[in-house]
Amino acid sequence: MPAATERAFEAVSQGRIHDAFNILCDAADHNDPAAAYTLASWRMSGDLIRRDLTEAQRLYGIAAKHQYKDAEHIFLALLSTGAGGSPRRWNETISLMRNSQMPAYRDELRLLAAMDIDDKGDPETIAQREAVRSEPNIWAIRGFLSASECRYLIDLSKPQLRDSVVVNPATGALMKDPIRNSRAATFPFVRENAVLHAINRRIAAATNSTYEQGEPTQILAYDTGQEYKSHLDTLPNTANQRKFTFLVYLNDDYSGGETQFNAIQWSFKGKPGDALLFQNIDHTGQPCPLSVHAGCPVQSGTKYLLSKWIRERPLDLEGPPGRPF
Ligand SMILES: O=C(O)CCC(=O)C(=O)O
Ligand SMILES: [Fe+2]
């Protein structure tokens, strides 16, 4: 008999989604790693069946136990973030990393051991911010990341860097974004390893927000001549606005590339590890025109920057319900 995944895909191609679902459930219950992984990714996307991150976590766990594809990475990300409303299992994440064959975990464990974090991955002390402007509110945090954390994030981003794109509102096609010609690596929570997760929790603590308010962390790379033209980070038509922007400068072996606030004629360029936090909306929730800013063109070298947009309220990771099974 063909493999369960093959039979499930066949059923999907005939529009028999419920049959496909039953085939995969049955095979996953019998520890078939390919079926568990496939069903987990369906649970994750919510395209064919109901999105359910707790169930996705359980299924990726079955696939990970059998060293199937990248199941272990995704499973650990779900375990440490507690996505889907299940409790965060930080200690279990760390012990699975210690016992794993994956060589990359050794570097991550070294970085984690050097962090001042508790047994949930939260910072023991909150990084102190220094107010540098009041209209708009801008704060700096010197030495927010260590030199080795900066180097690690640059290396982590390199294989993932892609041209920044936007959706063409007329055609729906992806096109290069004329406002920024840099590249970006985006780390949604399923791609968040334990180091990035701990850093994201450090950002939440330092900005008096929750982890769930943070959009996926991006690492931006600007080569010589590249820039992010003047813009506001706020979104049109949203009930959950980008309240703050948090930037961390990851290197300094480049020239140019300051972050410039045109309306107040003020610019900033941090040393590696320095962070900048600024408000995007006023106390009524409206975009703050004085927060308009730009990443100036890089004159030589490559600028690497961590960028995180922080919403007013938690983002809904579960997505809309609506499918029957
Ligand atoms: O590159 C910079 O300095 C600014 C980045 C930025 O504006 C953003 O990430 O929203
Ligand atoms: Fe921005």
PDB file of N, CA and C in Angstrom, residues 15-108:
ATOM      1  N   GLY A  15     -10.233  16.428  -3.743  1.00  0.00           N
ATOM      2  CA  GLY A  15     -11.128  17.270  -2.942  1.00  0.00           C
ATOM      3  C   GLY A  15     -11.661  16.577  -1.699  1.00  0.00           C
ATOM      4  N   ARG A  16     -11.113  15.396  -1.355  1.00  0.00           N
ATOM      5  CA  ARG A  16     -11.604  14.658  -0.176  1.00  0.00           C
ATOM      6  C   ARG A  16     -10.725  15.008   1.037  1.00  0.00           C
ATOM      7  N   ILE A  17     -10.906  16.218   1.520  1.00  0.00           N
ATOM      8  CA  ILE A  17     -10.028  16.728   2.587  1.00  0.00           C
ATOM      9  C   ILE A  17     -10.224  15.923   3.880  1.00  0.00           C
ATOM     10  N   HIS A  18     -11.475  15.619   4.184  1.00  0.00           N
ATOM     11  CA  HIS A  18     -11.711  14.919   5.445  1.00  0.00           C
ATOM     12  C   HIS A  18     -11.072  13.522   5.426  1.00  0.00           C
ATOM     13  N   ASP A  19     -11.138  12.845   4.267  1.00  0.00           N
ATOM     14  CA  ASP A  19     -10.487  11.529   4.152  1.00  0.00           C
ATOM     15  C   ASP A  19      -8.977  11.680   4.346  1.00  0.00           C
ATOM     16  N   ALA A  20      -8.405  12.697   3.698  1.00  0.00           N
ATOM     17  CA  ALA A  20      -6.959  12.931   3.804  1.00  0.00           C
ATOM     18  C   ALA A  20      -6.584  13.142   5.265  1.00  0.00           C
ATOM     19  N   PHE A  21      -7.391  13.943   5.939  1.00  0.00           N
ATOM     20  CA  PHE A  21      -7.158  14.243   7.355  1.00  0.00           C
ATOM     21  C   PHE A  21      -7.180  12.941   8.181  1.00  0.00           C
ATOM     22  N   ASN A  22      -8.189  12.086   7.929  1.00  0.00           N
ATOM     23  CA  ASN A  22      -8.292  10.835   8.691  1.00  0.00           C
ATOM     24  C   ASN A  22      -7.104   9.905   8.433  1.00  0.00           C
ATOM     25  N   ILE A  23      -6.659   9.862   7.170  1.00  0.00           N
ATOM     26  CA  ILE A  23      -5.504   9.003   6.823  1.00  0.00           C
ATOM     27  C   ILE A  23      -4.271   9.456   7.626  1.00  0.00           C
ATOM     28  N   LEU A  24      -4.055  10.780   7.640  1.00  0.00           N
ATOM     29  CA  LEU A  24      -2.858  11.297   8.322  1.00  0.00           C
ATOM     30  C   LEU A  24      -2.967  11.112   9.834  1.00  0.00           C
ATOM     31  N   CYS A  25      -4.157  11.351  10.391  1.00  0.00           N
ATOM     32  CA  CYS A  25      -4.346  11.183  11.845  1.00  0.00           C
ATOM     33  C   CYS A  25      -4.006   9.763  12.247  1.00  0.00           C
ATOM     34  N   ASP A  26      -4.546   8.820  11.487  1.00  0.00           N
ATOM     35  CA  ASP A  26      -4.346   7.420  11.811  1.00  0.00           C
ATOM     36  C   ASP A  26      -2.855   7.062  11.745  1.00  0.00           C
ATOM     37  N   ALA A  27      -2.190   7.507  10.669  1.00  0.00           N
ATOM     38  CA  ALA A  27      -0.765   7.181  10.510  1.00  0.00           C
ATOM     39  C   ALA A  27       0.068   7.875  11.592  1.00  0.00           C
ATOM     40  N   ALA A  28      -0.261   9.123  11.906  1.00  0.00           N
ATOM     41  CA  ALA A  28       0.494   9.848  12.952  1.00  0.00           C
ATOM     42  C   ALA A  28       0.314   9.158  14.296  1.00  0.00           C
ATOM     43  N   ASP A  29      -0.893   8.644  14.562  1.00  0.00           N
ATOM     44  CA  ASP A  29      -1.145   7.898  15.811  1.00  0.00           C
ATOM     45  C   ASP A  29      -0.274   6.650  15.890  1.00  0.00           C
ATOM     46  N   HIS A  30       0.126   6.143  14.708  1.00  0.00           N
ATOM     47  CA  HIS A  30       1.013   4.970  14.681  1.00  0.00           C
ATOM     48  C   HIS A  30       2.473   5.395  14.473  1.00  0.00           C
ATOM     49  N   ASN A  31       2.763   6.637  14.846  1.00  0.00           N
ATOM     50  CA  ASN A  31       4.144   7.151  14.818  1.00  0.00           C
ATOM     51  C   ASN A  31       4.791   7.200  13.440  1.00  0.00           C
ATOM     52  N   ASP A  32       3.992   7.457  12.399  1.00  0.00           N
ATOM     53  CA  ASP A  32       4.563   7.639  11.053  1.00  0.00           C
ATOM     54  C   ASP A  32       5.064   9.101  10.985  1.00  0.00           C
ATOM     55  N   PRO A  33       6.397   9.306  10.957  1.00  0.00           N
ATOM     56  CA  PRO A  33       6.914  10.684  11.071  1.00  0.00           C
ATOM     57  C   PRO A  33       6.520  11.585   9.899  1.00  0.00           C
ATOM     58  N   ALA A  34       6.474  11.011   8.671  1.00  0.00           N
ATOM     59  CA  ALA A  34       6.115  11.849   7.511  1.00  0.00           C
ATOM     60  C   ALA A  34       4.668  12.316   7.637  1.00  0.00           C
ATOM     61  N   ALA A  35       3.788  11.409   8.091  1.00  0.00           N
ATOM     62  CA  ALA A  35       2.374  11.775   8.257  1.00  0.00           C
ATOM     63  C   ALA A  35       2.232  12.821   9.369  1.00  0.00           C
ATOM     64  N   ALA A  36       2.968  12.603  10.470  1.00  0.00           N
ATOM     65  CA  ALA A  36       2.884  13.557  11.590  1.00  0.00           C
ATOM     66  C   ALA A  36       3.359  14.931  11.136  1.00  0.00           C
ATOM     67  N   TYR A  37       4.457  14.963  10.368  1.00  0.00           N
ATOM     68  CA  TYR A  37       5.022  16.245   9.909  1.00  0.00           C
ATOM     69  C   TYR A  37       4.047  16.948   8.959  1.00  0.00           C
ATOM     70  N   THR A  38       3.462  16.165   8.047  1.00  0.00           N
ATOM     71  CA  THR A  38       2.528  16.759   7.080  1.00  0.00           C
ATOM     72  C   THR A  38       1.302  17.320   7.798  1.00  0.00           C
ATOM     73  N   LEU A  39       0.757  16.525   8.706  1.00  0.00           N
ATOM     74  CA  LEU A  39      -0.429  16.984   9.442  1.00  0.00           C
ATOM     75  C   LEU A  39      -0.080  18.197  10.307  1.00  0.00           C
ATOM     76  N   ALA A  40       1.117  18.190  10.891  1.00  0.00           N
ATOM     77  CA  ALA A  40       1.552  19.338  11.701  1.00  0.00           C
ATOM     78  C   ALA A  40       1.596  20.599  10.853  1.00  0.00           C
ATOM     79  N   SER A  41       2.130  20.482   9.616  1.00  0.00           N
ATOM     80  CA  SER A  41       2.214  21.695   8.796  1.00  0.00           C
ATOM     81  C   SER A  41       0.819  22.145   8.344  1.00  0.00           C
ATOM     82  N   TRP A  42      -0.106  21.218   8.195  1.00  0.00           N
ATOM     83  CA  TRP A  42      -1.491  21.617   7.877  1.00  0.00           C
ATOM     84  C   TRP A  42      -2.110  22.337   9.081  1.00  0.00           C
ATOM     85  N   ARG A  43      -1.838  21.794  10.278  1.00  0.00           N
ATOM     86  CA  ARG A  43      -2.350  22.437  11.502  1.00  0.00           C
ATOM     87  C   ARG A  43      -1.753  23.832  11.663  1.00  0.00           C
ATOM     88  N   MET A  44      -0.522  23.972  11.221  1.00  0.00           N
ATOM     89  CA  MET A  44       0.174  25.247  11.354  1.00  0.00           C
ATOM     90  C   MET A  44      -0.382  26.286  10.391  1.00  0.00           C
ATOM     91  N   SER A  45      -0.610  25.878   9.126  1.00  0.00           N
ATOM     92  CA  SER A  45      -1.025  26.873   8.130  1.00  0.00           C
ATOM     93  C   SER A  45      -2.517  27.180   8.215  1.00  0.00           C
ATOM     94  N   GLY A  46      -3.306  26.187   8.604  1.00  0.00           N
ATOM     95  CA  GLY A  46      -4.765  26.415   8.662  1.00  0.00           C
ATOM     96  C   GLY A  46      -5.402  26.535   7.280  1.00  0.00           C
ATOM     97  N   ASP A  47      -4.672  26.136   6.215  1.00  0.00           N
ATOM     98  CA  ASP A  47      -5.234  26.263   4.854  1.00  0.00           C
ATOM     99  C   ASP A  47      -6.283  25.186   4.578  1.00  0.00           C
ATOM    100  N   LEU A  48      -5.977  23.946   4.952  1.00  0.00           N
ATOM    101  CA  LEU A  48      -6.884  22.838   4.626  1.00  0.00           C
ATOM    102  C   LEU A  48      -7.755  22.446   5.810  1.00  0.00           C
ATOM    103  N   ILE A  49      -7.172  22.533   6.979  1.00  0.00           N
ATOM    104  CA  ILE A  49      -7.903  22.158   8.197  1.00  0.00           C
ATOM    105  C   ILE A  49      -7.751  23.291   9.215  1.00  0.00           C
ATOM    106  N   ARG A  50      -8.422  23.168  10.345  1.00  0.00           N
ATOM    107  CA  ARG A  50      -8.392  24.229  11.353  1.00  0.00           C
ATOM    108  C   ARG A  50      -6.969  24.444  11.881  1.00  0.00           C
ATOM    109  N   ARG A  51      -6.589  25.727  11.985  1.00  0.00           N
ATOM    110  CA  ARG A  51      -5.273  26.013  12.562  1.00  0.00           C
ATOM    111  C   ARG A  51      -5.315  25.704  14.056  1.00  0.00           C
ATOM    112  N   ASP A  52      -4.329  24.944  14.520  1.00  0.00           N
ATOM    113  CA  ASP A  52      -4.292  24.562  15.930  1.00  0.00           C
ATOM    114  C   ASP A  52      -2.821  24.352  16.306  1.00  0.00           C
ATOM    115  N   LEU A  53      -2.245  25.337  16.961  1.00  0.00           N
ATOM    116  CA  LEU A  53      -0.806  25.297  17.222  1.00  0.00           C
ATOM    117  C   LEU A  53      -0.432  24.298  18.308  1.00  0.00           C
ATOM    118  N   THR A  54      -1.349  24.052  19.242  1.00  0.00           N
ATOM    119  CA  THR A  54      -1.064  23.063  20.291  1.00  0.00           C
ATOM    120  C   THR A  54      -0.958  21.673  19.657  1.00  0.00           C
ATOM    121  N   GLU A  55      -1.888  21.397  18.773  1.00  0.00           N
ATOM    122  CA  GLU A  55      -1.884  20.123  18.067  1.00  0.00           C
ATOM    123  C   GLU A  55      -0.668  20.052  17.128  1.00  0.00           C
ATOM    124  N   ALA A  56      -0.347  21.154  16.465  1.00  0.00           N
ATOM    125  CA  ALA A  56       0.845  21.178  15.592  1.00  0.00           C
ATOM    126  C   ALA A  56       2.086  20.831  16.413  1.00  0.00           C
ATOM    127  N   GLN A  57       2.163  21.400  17.609  1.00  0.00           N
ATOM    128  CA  GLN A  57       3.316  21.134  18.471  1.00  0.00           C
ATOM    129  C   GLN A  57       3.441  19.635  18.781  1.00  0.00           C
ATOM    130  N   ARG A  58       2.310  19.029  19.148  1.00  0.00           N
ATOM    131  CA  ARG A  58       2.325  17.600  19.480  1.00  0.00           C
ATOM    132  C   ARG A  58       2.809  16.773  18.274  1.00  0.00           C
ATOM    133  N   LEU A  59       2.294  17.131  17.081  1.00  0.00           N
ATOM    134  CA  LEU A  59       2.626  16.359  15.880  1.00  0.00           C
ATOM    135  C   LEU A  59       4.081  16.563  15.448  1.00  0.00           C
ATOM    136  N   TYR A  60       4.566  17.821  15.534  1.00  0.00           N
ATOM    137  CA  TYR A  60       5.985  18.042  15.215  1.00  0.00           C
ATOM    138  C   TYR A  60       6.857  17.256  16.194  1.00  0.00           C
ATOM    139  N   GLY A  61       6.371  17.105  17.422  1.00  0.00           N
ATOM    140  CA  GLY A  61       7.103  16.329  18.432  1.00  0.00           C
ATOM    141  C   GLY A  61       7.275  14.883  17.997  1.00  0.00           C
ATOM    142  N   ILE A  62       6.224  14.293  17.422  1.00  0.00           N
ATOM    143  CA  ILE A  62       6.318  12.900  16.937  1.00  0.00           C
ATOM    144  C   ILE A  62       7.353  12.824  15.809  1.00  0.00           C
ATOM    145  N   ALA A  63       7.263  13.769  14.859  1.00  0.00           N
ATOM    146  CA  ALA A  63       8.208  13.763  13.728  1.00  0.00           C
ATOM    147  C   ALA A  63       9.637  14.001  14.217  1.00  0.00           C
ATOM    148  N   ALA A  64       9.790  14.880  15.211  1.00  0.00           N
ATOM    149  CA  ALA A  64      11.134  15.206  15.722  1.00  0.00           C
ATOM    150  C   ALA A  64      11.766  13.984  16.388  1.00  0.00           C
ATOM    151  N   LYS A  65      10.958  13.227  17.092  1.00  0.00           N
ATOM    152  CA  LYS A  65      11.474  12.024  17.775  1.00  0.00           C
ATOM    153  C   LYS A  65      12.119  11.075  16.774  1.00  0.00           C
ATOM    154  N   HIS A  66      11.637  11.123  15.529  1.00  0.00           N
ATOM    155  CA  HIS A  66      12.202  10.253  14.488  1.00  0.00           C
ATOM    156  C   HIS A  66      13.169  11.011  13.583  1.00  0.00           C
ATOM    157  N   GLN A  67      13.692  12.136  14.074  1.00  0.00           N
ATOM    158  CA  GLN A  67      14.656  12.963  13.300  1.00  0.00           C
ATOM    159  C   GLN A  67      14.144  13.282  11.908  1.00  0.00           C
ATOM    160  N   TYR A  68      12.866  13.581  11.781  1.00  0.00           N
ATOM    161  CA  TYR A  68      12.307  13.838  10.457  1.00  0.00           C
ATOM    162  C   TYR A  68      12.530  15.304  10.063  1.00  0.00           C
ATOM    163  N   LYS A  69      13.186  15.498   8.894  1.00  0.00           N
ATOM    164  CA  LYS A  69      13.430  16.831   8.305  1.00  0.00           C
ATOM    165  C   LYS A  69      13.791  17.865   9.366  1.00  0.00           C
ATOM    166  N   ASP A  70      13.173  19.062   9.293  1.00  0.00           N
ATOM    167  CA  ASP A  70      13.487  20.127  10.250  1.00  0.00           C
ATOM    168  C   ASP A  70      12.478  20.161  11.395  1.00  0.00           C
ATOM    169  N   ALA A  71      11.845  18.987  11.668  1.00  0.00           N
ATOM    170  CA  ALA A  71      10.786  18.954  12.698  1.00  0.00           C
ATOM    171  C   ALA A  71      11.314  19.390  14.063  1.00  0.00           C
ATOM    172  N   GLU A  72      12.573  19.023  14.357  1.00  0.00           N
ATOM    173  CA  GLU A  72      13.098  19.332  15.690  1.00  0.00           C
ATOM    174  C   GLU A  72      13.160  20.849  15.932  1.00  0.00           C
ATOM    175  N   HIS A  73      13.656  21.584  14.910  1.00  0.00           N
ATOM    176  CA  HIS A  73      13.731  23.056  15.032  1.00  0.00           C
ATOM    177  C   HIS A  73      12.368  23.665  15.332  1.00  0.00           C
ATOM    178  N   ILE A  74      11.385  23.223  14.527  1.00  0.00           N
ATOM    179  CA  ILE A  74      10.057  23.825  14.658  1.00  0.00           C
ATOM    180  C   ILE A  74       9.435  23.419  15.999  1.00  0.00           C
ATOM    181  N   PHE A  75       9.634  22.155  16.357  1.00  0.00           N
ATOM    182  CA  PHE A  75       9.094  21.662  17.626  1.00  0.00           C
ATOM    183  C   PHE A  75       9.672  22.466  18.793  1.00  0.00           C
ATOM    184  N   LEU A  76      10.996  22.675  18.769  1.00  0.00           N
ATOM    185  CA  LEU A  76      11.627  23.419  19.864  1.00  0.00           C
ATOM    186  C   LEU A  76      11.127  24.868  19.897  1.00  0.00           C
ATOM    187  N   ALA A  77      10.909  25.453  18.713  1.00  0.00           N
ATOM    188  CA  ALA A  77      10.403  26.839  18.675  1.00  0.00           C
ATOM    189  C   ALA A  77       9.018  26.898  19.321  1.00  0.00           C
ATOM    190  N   LEU A  78       8.167  25.934  19.005  1.00  0.00           N
ATOM    191  CA  LEU A  78       6.815  25.933  19.573  1.00  0.00           C
ATOM    192  C   LEU A  78       6.855  25.660  21.077  1.00  0.00           C
ATOM    193  N   LEU A  79       7.766  24.797  21.471  1.00  0.00           N
ATOM    194  CA  LEU A  79       7.906  24.447  22.885  1.00  0.00           C
ATOM    195  C   LEU A  79       8.357  25.667  23.704  1.00  0.00           C
ATOM    196  N   SER A  80       9.355  26.390  23.182  1.00  0.00           N
ATOM    197  CA  SER A  80       9.909  27.495  23.976  1.00  0.00           C
ATOM    198  C   SER A  80       9.024  28.726  23.947  1.00  0.00           C
ATOM    199  N   THR A  81       8.310  28.955  22.832  1.00  0.00           N
ATOM    200  CA  THR A  81       7.459  30.154  22.779  1.00  0.00           C
ATOM    201  C   THR A  81       6.104  29.899  23.424  1.00  0.00           C
ATOM    202  N   GLY A  82       5.726  28.623  23.555  1.00  0.00           N
ATOM    203  CA  GLY A  82       4.395  28.322  24.090  1.00  0.00           C
ATOM    204  C   GLY A  82       3.311  28.765  23.125  1.00  0.00           C
ATOM    205  N   ALA A  83       3.614  28.726  21.821  1.00  0.00           N
ATOM    206  CA  ALA A  83       2.634  29.175  20.828  1.00  0.00           C
ATOM    207  C   ALA A  83       1.377  28.329  20.916  1.00  0.00           C
ATOM    208  N   GLY A  84       0.263  28.959  20.724  1.00  0.00           N
ATOM    209  CA  GLY A  84      -0.990  28.230  20.731  1.00  0.00           C
ATOM    210  C   GLY A  84      -1.597  28.118  22.112  1.00  0.00           C
ATOM    211  N   GLY A  85      -1.094  28.914  23.028  1.00  0.00           N
ATOM    212  CA  GLY A  85      -1.714  28.947  24.345  1.00  0.00           C
ATOM    213  C   GLY A  85      -1.222  27.849  25.277  1.00  0.00           C
ATOM    214  N   SER A  86      -0.384  26.924  24.777  1.00  0.00           N
ATOM    215  CA  SER A  86       0.133  25.901  25.693  1.00  0.00           C
ATOM    216  C   SER A  86       1.238  26.545  26.536  1.00  0.00           C
ATOM    217  N   PRO A  87       1.480  26.007  27.744  1.00  0.00           N
ATOM    218  CA  PRO A  87       2.492  26.649  28.589  1.00  0.00           C
ATOM    219  C   PRO A  87       3.871  26.559  27.944  1.00  0.00           C
ATOM    220  N   ARG A  88       4.688  27.566  28.197  1.00  0.00           N
ATOM    221  CA  ARG A  88       6.061  27.549  27.675  1.00  0.00           C
ATOM    222  C   ARG A  88       6.855  26.493  28.414  1.00  0.00           C
ATOM    223  N   ARG A  89       7.627  25.702  27.650  1.00  0.00           N
ATOM    224  CA  ARG A  89       8.414  24.639  28.298  1.00  0.00           C
ATOM    225  C   ARG A  89       9.892  24.882  28.021  1.00  0.00           C
ATOM    226  N   TRP A  90      10.420  25.908  28.695  1.00  0.00           N
ATOM    227  CA  TRP A  90      11.788  26.366  28.426  1.00  0.00           C
ATOM    228  C   TRP A  90      12.827  25.330  28.849  1.00  0.00           C
ATOM    229  N   ASN A  91      12.685  24.792  30.065  1.00  0.00           N
ATOM    230  CA  ASN A  91      13.692  23.828  30.544  1.00  0.00           C
ATOM    231  C   ASN A  91      13.758  22.591  29.660  1.00  0.00           C
ATOM    232  N   GLU A  92      12.585  22.192  29.186  1.00  0.00           N
ATOM    233  CA  GLU A  92      12.547  21.021  28.306  1.00  0.00           C
ATOM    234  C   GLU A  92      13.243  21.348  26.979  1.00  0.00           C
ATOM    235  N   THR A  93      13.035  22.582  26.491  1.00  0.00           N
ATOM    236  CA  THR A  93      13.709  23.012  25.252  1.00  0.00           C
ATOM    237  C   THR A  93      15.221  22.890  25.419  1.00  0.00           C
ATOM    238  N   ILE A  94      15.716  23.429  26.536  1.00  0.00           N
ATOM    239  CA  ILE A  94      17.169  23.418  26.754  1.00  0.00           C
ATOM    240  C   ILE A  94      17.691  21.987  26.871  1.00  0.00           C
ATOM    241  N   SER A  95      16.954  21.133  27.593  1.00  0.00           N
ATOM    242  CA  SER A  95      17.508  19.783  27.743  1.00  0.00           C
ATOM    243  C   SER A  95      17.428  19.007  26.429  1.00  0.00           C
ATOM    244  N   LEU A  96      16.405  19.265  25.604  1.00  0.00           N
ATOM    245  CA  LEU A  96      16.378  18.612  24.284  1.00  0.00           C
ATOM    246  C   LEU A  96      17.549  19.098  23.419  1.00  0.00           C
ATOM    247  N   MET A  97      17.871  20.391  23.520  1.00  0.00           N
ATOM    248  CA  MET A  97      19.019  20.916  22.753  1.00  0.00           C
ATOM    249  C   MET A  97      20.312  20.235  23.210  1.00  0.00           C
ATOM    250  N   ARG A  98      20.455  20.077  24.530  1.00  0.00           N
ATOM    251  CA  ARG A  98      21.676  19.433  25.076  1.00  0.00           C
ATOM    252  C   ARG A  98      21.820  18.009  24.571  1.00  0.00           C
ATOM    253  N   ASN A  99      20.692  17.322  24.432  1.00  0.00           N
ATOM    254  CA  ASN A  99      20.759  15.909  24.037  1.00  0.00           C
ATOM    255  C   ASN A  99      20.696  15.695  22.534  1.00  0.00           C
ATOM    256  N   SER A 100      20.545  16.795  21.776  1.00  0.00           N
ATOM    257  CA  SER A 100      20.388  16.662  20.327  1.00  0.00           C
ATOM    258  C   SER A 100      21.726  16.434  19.632  1.00  0.00           C
ATOM    259  N   GLN A 101      21.660  15.870  18.424  1.00  0.00           N
ATOM    260  CA  GLN A 101      22.864  15.651  17.605  1.00  0.00           C
ATOM    261  C   GLN A 101      23.232  16.908  16.819  1.00  0.00           C
ATOM    262  N   MET A 102      22.331  17.923  16.798  1.00  0.00           N
ATOM    263  CA  MET A 102      22.544  19.086  15.923  1.00  0.00           C
ATOM    264  C   MET A 102      23.723  19.933  16.412  1.00  0.00           C
ATOM    265  N   PRO A 103      24.779  20.069  15.582  1.00  0.00           N
ATOM    266  CA  PRO A 103      25.952  20.830  16.038  1.00  0.00           C
ATOM    267  C   PRO A 103      25.633  22.301  16.323  1.00  0.00           C
ATOM    268  N   ALA A 104      24.661  22.885  15.600  1.00  0.00           N
ATOM    269  CA  ALA A 104      24.348  24.313  15.778  1.00  0.00           C
ATOM    270  C   ALA A 104      23.909  24.620  17.210  1.00  0.00           C
ATOM    271  N   TYR A 105      23.350  23.639  17.885  1.00  0.00           N
ATOM    272  CA  TYR A 105      22.856  23.893  19.246  1.00  0.00           C
ATOM    273  C   TYR A 105      23.990  24.208  20.225  1.00  0.00           C
ATOM    274  N   ARG A 106      25.208  23.749  19.903  1.00  0.00           N
ATOM    275  CA  ARG A 106      26.309  23.991  20.847  1.00  0.00           C
ATOM    276  C   ARG A 106      26.587  25.485  21.000  1.00  0.00           C
ATOM    277  N   ASP A 107      26.644  26.195  19.864  1.00  0.00           N
ATOM    278  CA  ASP A 107      26.845  27.660  19.896  1.00  0.00           C
ATOM    279  C   ASP A 107      25.709  28.328  20.646  1.00  0.00           C
ATOM    280  N   GLU A 108      24.491  27.877  20.340  1.00  0.00           N
ATOM    281  CA  GLU A 108      23.314  28.488  20.976  1.00  0.00           C
ATOM    282  C   GLU A 108      23.350  28.274  22.483  1.00  0.00           C
TER     283      GLU A 108
END
